[in-house]
């Protein structure tokens, strides 16, 4: 049993001064759509961008001094102004923002810049792709993050909401059982999940073809999900990550969060019907949640980078 601290003991352990901890600020979720109309055939780029700055900002927190507070509205306007010259890959766009803010304002020493990228494809009219009419598409949402710390730049790319399913070649057997276990073993089940993944590029990688790498990583993830029998979602997750790292030496590690979207066989016997694994109930909750990192042996961890590409807590 843990000892209960007395008021005197608590006071003794908290006699140090109260100071400002890590902090950042900026403009979140700036929606920017860039249409390139140099010819009659237009192109569209659609992003949701967050910009947050770090540096010598104690004055604002401790003394109400805004001399170093670059307005969040200025950060928003910068996103729009930079989009005027085109976006390219979201990673390259975020790098431009990071380099701008850390060079334009001497007291801004770093920050984080995040983006979601939404895909559009041309509407087909009478057999031909339309020049300027689009339909929102995409099997997933592309994500990107740039973390700046002094001169260092760290890039994390990823995707989320990539829903995949296979109707067989998956099972779950050999697990421990106790008096609360009701799950039946099976070697033939539906395996379904919604892939959320982020991969961190090795330090110094700032000018790669991020669009091409993204497309290839997605291809690998889909192929490896499909390739072989899955003894567990954990096994499939590792196979997917391993294949990405083998194909892309510029990537140091890849993280996954993959819910196990359960599909249960419906008992049709009350209706005088059999059900040879054909009719299922798709349960949205509760669900198994499988999370893991696949990394290169000996790679230096970067917890400060990962902490920056998720919401600040």
XYZ file of C-alpha atoms in Angstrom:
313
model
C 0.000 0.000 0.000
C 1.362 3.448 -0.901
C 2.050 5.721 2.050
C -0.143 8.798 2.227
C 1.901 12.023 2.282
C 1.157 14.527 4.972
C 0.652 18.215 4.197
C 4.076 18.923 5.670
C 5.747 16.321 3.464
C 4.004 17.654 0.363
C 5.127 21.183 1.203
C 8.696 19.959 1.693
C 8.783 18.382 -1.769
C 7.347 21.438 -3.571
C 9.370 24.258 -2.062
C 11.135 25.052 -5.345
C 10.131 28.054 -7.401
C 7.402 27.890 -10.025
C 8.778 28.405 -13.515
C 7.524 28.369 -17.098
C 7.865 25.023 -18.820
C 7.956 24.122 -22.512
C 5.629 26.268 -24.578
C 4.621 27.058 -28.131
C 1.918 29.036 -29.866
C 0.587 29.706 -33.323
C -2.322 29.380 -35.704
C -4.004 25.994 -35.983
C -5.788 24.483 -38.968
C -5.307 27.119 -41.628
C -7.336 25.865 -44.589
C -5.658 26.810 -47.824
C -6.622 25.751 -51.332
C -4.214 26.620 -54.151
C -5.481 26.561 -57.726
C -2.828 26.706 -60.445
C -4.425 28.147 -63.565
C -1.450 28.815 -65.850
C -3.322 26.968 -68.600
C -6.948 26.021 -69.209
C -6.228 22.746 -67.372
C -6.193 23.720 -63.703
C -4.446 21.959 -60.795
C -5.613 21.972 -57.184
C -3.760 21.563 -53.884
C -5.737 21.403 -50.639
C -4.083 21.630 -47.206
C -4.900 22.124 -43.554
C -1.810 23.747 -41.986
C -0.818 24.390 -38.382
C 2.097 26.696 -37.495
C 3.486 26.991 -33.956
C 6.580 28.877 -32.844
C 9.052 28.372 -29.990
C 11.847 30.534 -28.666
C 12.401 33.455 -26.320
C 8.775 33.908 -25.316
C 9.002 34.159 -21.543
C 8.122 37.841 -21.568
C 4.658 37.180 -22.912
C 3.902 34.549 -20.269
C 5.551 36.191 -17.280
C 5.364 39.933 -17.868
C 2.667 40.537 -20.466
C 5.353 41.737 -22.895
C 4.334 40.968 -26.491
C 7.533 42.254 -28.126
C 8.464 38.721 -29.241
C 4.959 37.448 -30.020
C 4.646 37.126 -33.779
C 0.839 37.307 -34.128
C -0.922 34.090 -34.962
C -2.712 36.094 -37.644
C 0.679 36.826 -39.216
C 1.431 33.117 -39.252
C -1.889 32.469 -40.999
C -1.207 35.158 -43.591
C 2.252 33.718 -44.240
C 0.715 30.353 -45.074
C -1.533 32.005 -47.666
C 1.297 34.130 -49.083
C 3.619 31.148 -49.470
C 0.849 29.172 -51.191
C 0.842 31.826 -53.921
C 4.079 30.293 -55.259
C 2.664 26.774 -55.085
C 2.671 24.033 -52.496
C 4.487 21.063 -54.005
C 4.795 18.347 -51.380
C 3.380 19.231 -47.959
C 6.780 18.423 -46.448
C 8.551 20.936 -48.693
C 5.900 23.555 -47.979
C 6.310 23.133 -44.207
C 10.092 23.350 -44.522
C 9.691 26.691 -46.287
C 7.571 27.971 -43.414
C 10.022 26.698 -40.793
C 12.988 28.299 -42.517
C 11.118 31.578 -42.915
C 10.016 32.034 -39.312
C 13.327 30.968 -37.779
C 15.284 33.338 -40.032
C 12.858 36.280 -40.072
C 12.628 36.582 -36.272
C 15.905 36.173 -34.362
C 14.231 35.096 -31.124
C 12.262 32.291 -32.772
C 14.557 29.290 -32.424
C 12.227 26.551 -33.587
C 8.691 25.312 -33.783
C 6.474 22.767 -35.414
C 4.516 22.878 -38.634
C 1.884 20.274 -39.452
C -0.276 19.609 -42.479
C -3.049 17.377 -43.674
C -3.343 17.031 -47.441
C -6.633 16.220 -49.189
C -6.781 14.625 -52.618
C -8.984 15.646 -55.526
C -9.358 13.984 -58.910
C -10.828 15.241 -62.131
C -14.455 14.542 -62.959
C -14.834 12.553 -66.171
C -17.265 14.189 -68.596
C -18.291 12.247 -71.704
C -15.188 10.079 -71.424
C -12.656 12.869 -70.889
C -11.136 14.315 -67.730
C -12.542 17.766 -67.071
C -10.050 20.637 -67.043
C -11.428 22.410 -64.001
C -14.082 20.230 -62.292
C -12.972 17.945 -59.472
C -14.395 15.439 -56.997
C -12.928 14.919 -53.532
C -11.271 11.525 -53.445
C -8.461 9.721 -51.762
C -8.489 6.532 -49.738
C -6.733 8.265 -46.850
C -5.621 11.617 -45.466
C -1.961 12.416 -45.999
C -0.119 13.981 -43.067
C 3.199 15.769 -42.669
C 5.131 17.455 -39.900
C 8.308 19.521 -39.693
C 10.017 20.198 -36.374
C 12.678 22.915 -36.230
C 15.163 23.165 -33.370
C 17.872 25.684 -34.114
C 19.432 24.670 -37.418
C 18.114 21.112 -37.214
C 15.119 20.038 -39.270
C 13.175 16.850 -38.605
C 10.544 15.561 -41.021
C 7.745 13.146 -40.230
C 5.349 12.000 -42.948
C 2.338 9.779 -42.703
C -1.249 8.933 -43.458
C -4.434 8.147 -41.563
C -7.881 6.696 -42.218
C -6.548 4.152 -44.720
C -9.238 1.478 -44.370
C -8.201 -2.011 -45.473
C -9.862 -5.419 -45.202
C -9.254 -8.964 -46.331
C -11.963 -11.623 -46.166
C -9.714 -14.596 -45.337
C -6.032 -15.535 -44.811
C -6.216 -14.323 -41.231
C -6.672 -16.047 -37.903
C -6.080 -15.800 -34.173
C -5.050 -18.901 -32.225
C -2.832 -20.041 -29.386
C -3.588 -17.207 -26.977
C -3.815 -17.670 -23.185
C -7.237 -18.340 -21.721
C -8.728 -17.839 -18.294
C -12.216 -17.964 -16.811
C -13.123 -14.671 -18.508
C -12.138 -15.811 -22.001
C -15.023 -16.374 -24.372
C -13.309 -15.668 -27.706
C -13.113 -18.754 -29.909
C -9.949 -19.579 -31.819
C -10.123 -19.319 -35.593
C -7.861 -19.707 -38.599
C -10.288 -18.055 -41.006
C -11.585 -14.590 -40.169
C -12.001 -11.144 -41.654
C -9.056 -8.871 -40.885
C -9.929 -5.192 -41.093
C -8.280 -2.055 -39.793
C -7.848 1.662 -40.401
C -4.159 2.339 -40.795
C -2.670 5.416 -39.166
C 1.078 5.597 -39.608
C 3.903 8.133 -39.431
C 7.474 7.667 -40.555
C 10.474 9.732 -39.498
C 13.159 10.559 -42.001
C 16.774 10.282 -40.952
C 18.391 13.555 -39.808
C 19.610 15.612 -42.739
C 16.958 14.413 -45.201
C 15.351 17.684 -46.336
C 15.302 17.602 -50.138
C 13.938 14.160 -51.010
C 11.123 13.577 -53.481
C 8.535 13.366 -50.720
C 5.608 12.903 -53.084
C 7.218 9.874 -54.740
C 8.251 8.372 -51.400
C 4.737 8.833 -50.028
C 3.179 7.048 -52.988
C 5.630 4.167 -52.703
C 5.177 3.774 -48.943
C 1.405 3.562 -49.421
C 1.914 0.935 -52.134
C 4.119 -1.128 -49.833
C 1.660 -0.911 -46.938
C -1.212 -2.167 -49.095
C 0.834 -4.946 -50.676
C 2.192 -6.223 -47.365
C -1.250 -6.190 -45.769
C -2.391 -8.480 -48.585
C 0.694 -10.613 -49.134
C 0.505 -13.489 -46.626
C -1.504 -15.232 -43.938
C -1.872 -13.090 -40.829
C -1.539 -14.890 -37.498
C -2.331 -11.613 -35.717
C -2.659 -7.948 -36.596
C 0.620 -7.429 -34.724
C 2.393 -9.725 -37.197
C 0.960 -7.909 -40.180
C 1.868 -4.514 -38.694
C 5.513 -5.535 -38.297
C 5.667 -6.984 -41.817
C 4.326 -3.698 -43.210
C 6.857 -1.587 -41.300
C 9.783 -3.875 -42.089
C 9.039 -3.732 -45.810
C 8.938 0.087 -45.741
C 12.332 0.345 -44.027
C 13.884 -2.231 -46.356
C 12.735 -0.276 -49.409
C 13.558 3.220 -48.146
C 16.941 3.745 -46.466
C 16.097 7.435 -45.968
C 13.433 6.470 -43.404
C 14.656 5.719 -39.890
C 11.530 4.459 -38.164
C 7.810 4.061 -38.709
C 5.003 4.076 -36.142
C 1.567 2.509 -36.463
C -1.768 2.793 -34.701
C -4.166 0.195 -36.086
C -7.539 -0.696 -34.566
C -8.743 -4.237 -35.071
C -12.118 -3.643 -36.687
C -13.938 -6.757 -35.537
C -16.347 -8.623 -37.804
C -18.414 -11.277 -36.039
C -20.236 -14.114 -37.785
C -23.988 -13.706 -37.325
C -25.878 -16.718 -35.983
C -28.601 -17.354 -38.566
C -29.716 -20.701 -37.097
C -32.842 -19.177 -35.470
C -34.032 -18.530 -39.016
C -33.213 -22.034 -40.239
C -30.213 -20.778 -42.194
C -26.554 -21.719 -42.165
C -23.782 -19.112 -42.280
C -20.551 -20.406 -43.795
C -18.567 -17.257 -42.899
C -20.598 -15.075 -45.241
C -22.757 -12.761 -43.103
C -21.030 -10.625 -40.474
C -21.826 -7.995 -37.908
C -19.292 -5.136 -38.127
C -18.743 -3.826 -34.612
C -17.465 -0.279 -34.281
C -16.632 -0.555 -30.546
C -15.063 -1.766 -28.424
C -12.106 -2.651 -30.601
C -8.593 -3.952 -30.203
C -5.985 -1.239 -30.685
C -2.577 -2.350 -31.908
C 0.286 0.178 -31.775
C 3.989 -0.322 -32.381
C 7.150 1.211 -33.783
C 9.335 -0.533 -36.355
C 12.814 0.957 -36.282
C 16.379 0.420 -37.378
C 18.640 -1.239 -34.856
C 20.930 1.319 -33.229
C 18.964 4.338 -34.435
C 19.081 7.132 -31.875
C 15.583 7.745 -30.493
C 14.007 11.129 -31.042
C 11.274 11.499 -28.406
C 11.283 15.280 -28.754
C 10.398 14.982 -32.434
C 7.557 12.554 -31.862
C 6.261 14.656 -29.004
C 6.046 17.591 -31.412
C 3.977 15.920 -34.108
C 1.157 15.082 -31.710
C -1.013 17.576 -29.800
C 0.872 19.464 -27.087
C 0.079 18.109 -23.625
